[in-house]
mmCIF file of C-alpha atoms in Angstrom:
data_model
loop_
_atom_site.group_PDB
_atom_site.id
_atom_site.type_symbol
_atom_site.label_atom_id
_atom_site.label_comp_id
_atom_site.label_asym_id
_atom_site.label_seq_id
_atom_site.Cartn_x
_atom_site.Cartn_y
_atom_site.Cartn_z
ATOM 1 C CA MET D 259 -75.052 -168.819 3.939
ATOM 2 C CA GLN D 260 -76.686 -167.800 7.194
ATOM 3 C CA ARG D 261 -75.804 -169.571 10.417
ATOM 4 C CA TYR D 262 -78.723 -170.502 12.715
ATOM 5 C CA ILE D 263 -79.301 -172.087 16.066
ATOM 6 C CA ALA D 264 -82.473 -174.156 16.342
ATOM 7 C CA PHE D 265 -83.876 -174.553 19.825
ATOM 8 C CA LEU D 266 -86.244 -177.517 19.809
ATOM 9 C CA ARG D 267 -88.956 -178.052 22.406
ATOM 10 C CA GLY D 268 -89.435 -181.475 23.935
ATOM 11 C CA ILE D 269 -86.332 -183.270 22.717
ATOM 12 C CA ASN D 270 -85.176 -185.931 25.198
ATOM 13 C CA VAL D 271 -87.905 -185.160 27.702
ATOM 14 C CA GLY D 272 -91.269 -186.806 28.248
ATOM 15 C CA GLY D 273 -90.360 -190.022 26.454
ATOM 16 C CA HIS D 274 -89.310 -188.314 23.218
ATOM 17 C CA ARG D 275 -85.760 -189.675 22.984
ATOM 18 C CA VAL D 276 -83.633 -188.754 19.979
ATOM 19 C CA LYS D 277 -79.938 -189.532 19.671
ATOM 20 C CA MET D 278 -77.912 -186.514 18.596
ATOM 21 C CA ASP D 279 -76.411 -188.281 15.568
ATOM 22 C CA ALA D 280 -79.955 -189.056 14.374
ATOM 23 C CA LEU D 281 -81.013 -185.450 14.968
ATOM 24 C CA ARG D 282 -78.015 -184.171 12.998
ATOM 25 C CA ALA D 283 -78.915 -186.563 10.160
ATOM 26 C CA LEU D 284 -82.503 -185.274 10.117
ATOM 27 C CA PHE D 285 -81.271 -181.697 9.715
ATOM 28 C CA ALA D 286 -78.681 -182.686 7.089
ATOM 29 C CA SER D 287 -81.359 -184.530 5.089
ATOM 30 C CA LEU D 288 -83.056 -181.144 4.592
ATOM 31 C CA GLY D 289 -79.922 -179.917 2.804
ATOM 32 C CA LEU D 290 -78.738 -177.897 5.775
ATOM 33 C CA LYS D 291 -74.969 -177.536 6.132
ATOM 34 C CA ASP D 292 -72.432 -177.565 8.961
ATOM 35 C CA VAL D 293 -74.919 -179.323 11.258
ATOM 36 C CA SER D 294 -73.865 -179.877 14.861
ATOM 37 C CA THR D 295 -75.659 -180.324 18.161
ATOM 38 C CA PHE D 296 -74.972 -178.936 21.583
ATOM 39 C CA ILE D 297 -75.881 -181.084 24.581
ATOM 40 C CA ALA D 298 -78.711 -183.567 24.196
ATOM 41 C CA SER D 299 -81.585 -181.145 24.757
ATOM 42 C CA GLY D 300 -82.469 -180.026 21.254
ATOM 43 C CA ASN D 301 -79.928 -177.349 20.352
ATOM 44 C CA VAL D 302 -78.912 -177.644 16.698
ATOM 45 C CA LEU D 303 -76.436 -175.360 14.929
ATOM 46 C CA PHE D 304 -76.504 -175.250 11.134
ATOM 47 C CA SER D 305 -76.103 -173.111 8.014
ATOM 48 C CA SER D 306 -78.690 -172.489 5.323
ATOM 49 C CA ASP D 307 -78.993 -170.386 2.200
ATOM 50 C CA SER D 308 -82.735 -169.949 2.808
ATOM 51 C CA PRO D 309 -83.643 -166.238 2.778
ATOM 52 C CA ASP D 310 -86.812 -166.858 4.826
ATOM 53 C CA PRO D 311 -86.271 -168.020 8.434
ATOM 54 C CA ASP D 312 -90.017 -168.497 9.047
ATOM 55 C CA ARG D 313 -90.345 -170.804 6.060
ATOM 56 C CA LEU D 314 -87.172 -172.621 7.105
ATOM 57 C CA ARG D 315 -88.601 -173.123 10.612
ATOM 58 C CA ASP D 316 -91.835 -174.503 9.120
ATOM 59 C CA GLU D 317 -89.879 -176.923 6.907
ATOM 60 C CA ILE D 318 -87.857 -178.162 9.891
ATOM 61 C CA GLU D 319 -90.990 -178.634 11.999
ATOM 62 C CA GLU D 320 -92.822 -180.505 9.231
ATOM 63 C CA HIS D 321 -89.809 -182.744 8.612
ATOM 64 C CA LEU D 322 -89.300 -183.535 12.290
ATOM 65 C CA HIS D 323 -93.013 -184.280 12.731
ATOM 66 C CA ALA D 324 -92.991 -186.635 9.734
ATOM 67 C CA GLU D 325 -89.819 -188.421 10.852
ATOM 68 C CA LEU D 326 -90.327 -188.506 14.633
ATOM 69 C CA GLY D 327 -94.102 -188.868 14.751
ATOM 70 C CA TYR D 328 -94.750 -185.913 17.043
ATOM 71 C CA GLU D 329 -94.677 -182.127 16.830
ATOM 72 C CA VAL D 330 -91.413 -180.417 17.690
ATOM 73 C CA ALA D 331 -91.778 -176.655 18.143
ATOM 74 C CA THR D 332 -88.678 -175.032 16.655
ATOM 75 C CA PHE D 333 -87.290 -171.599 17.475
ATOM 76 C CA LEU D 334 -84.568 -170.212 15.190
ATOM 77 C CA ARG D 335 -82.080 -167.542 16.167
ATOM 78 C CA THR D 336 -79.059 -166.205 14.310
ATOM 79 C CA PRO D 337 -75.741 -165.791 16.106
ATOM 80 C CA ASP D 338 -76.387 -162.024 16.248
ATOM 81 C CA GLU D 339 -79.793 -162.599 17.852
ATOM 82 C CA LEU D 340 -78.314 -165.062 20.339
ATOM 83 C CA SER D 341 -75.583 -162.563 21.158
ATOM 84 C CA ALA D 342 -78.260 -159.941 21.926
ATOM 85 C CA ILE D 343 -80.111 -162.415 24.171
ATOM 86 C CA VAL D 344 -76.935 -163.194 26.102
ATOM 87 C CA ALA D 345 -76.015 -159.494 26.369
ATOM 88 C CA PHE D 346 -79.504 -158.411 27.495
ATOM 89 C CA ASP D 347 -79.447 -156.797 30.934
ATOM 90 C CA PRO D 348 -82.713 -157.720 32.624
ATOM 91 C CA GLY D 349 -82.152 -155.076 35.291
ATOM 92 C CA HIS D 350 -82.297 -157.811 37.900
ATOM 93 C CA ALA D 351 -85.581 -156.484 39.217
ATOM 94 C CA GLY D 352 -83.877 -153.812 41.284
ATOM 95 C CA ALA D 353 -81.995 -156.417 43.311
ATOM 96 C CA PRO D 354 -78.328 -157.351 43.223
ATOM 97 C CA ILE D 355 -77.553 -160.136 40.756
ATOM 98 C CA ALA D 356 -76.379 -162.346 43.636
ATOM 99 C CA GLU D 357 -80.011 -162.573 44.790
ATOM 100 C CA PHE D 358 -80.926 -164.458 41.613
ATOM 101 C CA GLU D 359 -79.365 -167.900 41.389
ATOM 102 C CA SER D 360 -81.057 -168.941 38.144
ATOM 103 C CA HIS D 361 -81.638 -167.123 34.854
ATOM 104 C CA TYR D 362 -83.736 -168.853 32.217
ATOM 105 C CA VAL D 363 -84.707 -167.528 28.811
ATOM 106 C CA ILE D 364 -88.104 -168.397 27.378
ATOM 107 C CA LEU D 365 -88.006 -168.249 23.579
ATOM 108 C CA LEU D 366 -91.093 -167.118 21.660
ATOM 109 C CA ASP D 367 -91.966 -166.990 17.957
ATOM 110 C CA GLU D 368 -92.703 -163.272 18.126
ATOM 111 C CA PRO D 369 -92.568 -160.472 20.688
ATOM 112 C CA ALA D 370 -94.858 -161.079 23.658
ATOM 113 C CA SER D 371 -98.287 -159.526 23.244
ATOM 114 C CA ASN D 372 -99.530 -157.094 25.875
ATOM 115 C CA SER D 373 -101.882 -159.807 27.128
ATOM 116 C CA LEU D 374 -99.083 -162.363 27.480
ATOM 117 C CA ARG D 375 -96.862 -159.794 29.202
ATOM 118 C CA SER D 376 -99.618 -159.032 31.670
ATOM 119 C CA ASP D 377 -100.318 -162.703 32.374
ATOM 120 C CA ILE D 378 -96.641 -163.429 33.002
ATOM 121 C CA GLN D 379 -96.069 -160.291 35.090
ATOM 122 C CA GLN D 380 -98.936 -161.349 37.360
ATOM 123 C CA LEU D 381 -96.799 -164.366 38.314
ATOM 124 C CA GLU D 382 -94.001 -162.219 39.735
ATOM 125 C CA SER D 383 -93.116 -162.852 43.347
ATOM 126 C CA GLU D 384 -90.157 -162.645 45.682
ATOM 127 C CA THR D 385 -88.912 -165.833 43.991
ATOM 128 C CA ASP D 386 -89.698 -165.144 40.324
ATOM 129 C CA GLN D 387 -89.153 -162.004 38.249
ATOM 130 C CA PHE D 388 -89.611 -161.532 34.488
ATOM 131 C CA ARG D 389 -88.133 -159.145 31.932
ATOM 132 C CA PHE D 390 -88.961 -158.971 28.224
ATOM 133 C CA SER D 391 -86.606 -158.511 25.289
ATOM 134 C CA GLU D 392 -87.166 -159.000 21.547
ATOM 135 C CA ARG D 393 -88.787 -162.453 21.283
ATOM 136 C CA GLU D 394 -87.745 -163.641 24.705
ATOM 137 C CA VAL D 395 -88.793 -163.582 28.334
ATOM 138 C CA HIS D 396 -85.976 -163.550 30.874
ATOM 139 C CA TRP D 397 -87.006 -165.482 33.978
ATOM 140 C CA LEU D 398 -84.966 -164.644 37.067
ATOM 141 C CA ILE D 399 -85.306 -167.015 39.994
ATOM 142 C CA ARG D 400 -84.112 -166.668 43.556
ATOM 143 C CA GLY D 401 -82.957 -170.249 44.029
ATOM 144 C CA LYS D 402 -83.059 -173.236 41.712
ATOM 145 C CA ILE D 403 -85.778 -173.594 39.104
ATOM 146 C CA SER D 404 -87.178 -176.583 41.010
ATOM 147 C CA GLU D 405 -87.707 -174.283 44.019
ATOM 148 C CA SER D 406 -89.920 -171.898 42.046
ATOM 149 C CA PRO D 407 -93.664 -172.253 42.602
ATOM 150 C CA LEU D 408 -93.959 -171.929 38.806
ATOM 151 C CA PHE D 409 -91.821 -175.021 38.131
ATOM 152 C CA ALA D 410 -94.741 -177.458 38.206
ATOM 153 C CA GLY D 411 -96.570 -175.865 35.278
ATOM 154 C CA GLY D 412 -97.641 -172.463 36.552
ATOM 155 C CA LEU D 413 -95.738 -170.692 33.814
ATOM 156 C CA ASP D 414 -97.178 -172.995 31.124
ATOM 157 C CA ARG D 415 -100.690 -172.124 32.292
ATOM 158 C CA ALA D 416 -99.861 -168.414 32.054
ATOM 159 C CA THR D 417 -98.575 -168.721 28.489
ATOM 160 C CA LYS D 418 -101.956 -170.221 27.477
ATOM 161 C CA GLY D 419 -100.754 -172.333 24.593
ATOM 162 C CA THR D 420 -98.202 -169.820 23.303
ATOM 163 C CA ARG D 421 -95.380 -171.770 21.699
ATOM 164 C CA THR D 422 -92.317 -171.580 23.932
ATOM 165 C CA THR D 423 -89.157 -173.370 24.857
ATOM 166 C CA SER D 424 -86.733 -172.466 27.627
ATOM 167 C CA ARG D 425 -82.994 -172.596 28.108
ATOM 168 C CA ASN D 426 -80.778 -171.817 31.048
ATOM 169 C CA MET D 427 -78.709 -168.689 30.361
ATOM 170 C CA ASN D 428 -75.551 -170.715 31.058
ATOM 171 C CA THR D 429 -76.436 -172.991 28.128
ATOM 172 C CA LEU D 430 -76.940 -169.994 25.823
ATOM 173 C CA VAL D 431 -73.576 -168.548 26.863
ATOM 174 C CA ARG D 432 -71.911 -171.900 26.160
ATOM 175 C CA ILE D 433 -73.526 -172.041 22.700
ATOM 176 C CA MET D 434 -72.210 -168.526 22.000
ATOM 177 C CA ASP D 435 -68.742 -169.713 23.042
ATOM 178 C CA LYS D 436 -69.063 -172.698 20.692
ATOM 179 C CA ILE D 437 -70.003 -170.571 17.690
ATOM 180 C CA GLY D 438 -67.405 -167.939 18.509
ATOM 181 C CA GLY D 439 -69.697 -164.943 18.946
ATOM 182 C CA ALA D 440 -71.900 -163.177 16.430
ATOM 183 C CA ASP D 441 -71.444 -163.234 12.657
#
């Protein structure tokens, strides 16, 4: 069995409230094993014998849509992939790490296209810097996320409908601690 972490977009924000025991039950009803959640923001850990993560993601999304009544974009990562995300050195934009108070990771379905990279890089400023890894964008912010000029939707406009969800790097590190590192 393969262990996965599902990062769900829009859980417990914007009026879409889901209790974690109900979310665990929804995943278990798909036959997924060892289901647990981590904080109430749509992080679900589980095991599956499915050999196709894309198909598994589609099944989860269809099931959540049918049961919750709205679309829930789902991004799957294995413990090894999450470990690589956490270990990624974004280079800190040539500045000491102390200059960046916040580090968010934007999860994508696939590597960022050249067009998406360009659109996001055009948003760089003294406050916001971006670095790209496999299927992620590392967003480094001087200050709190709420202090970024991109906080009020600027980044969403730049991604032009690309499916994304974001997590604070501290949350990803805590999930890695919970699962005990990579498989």
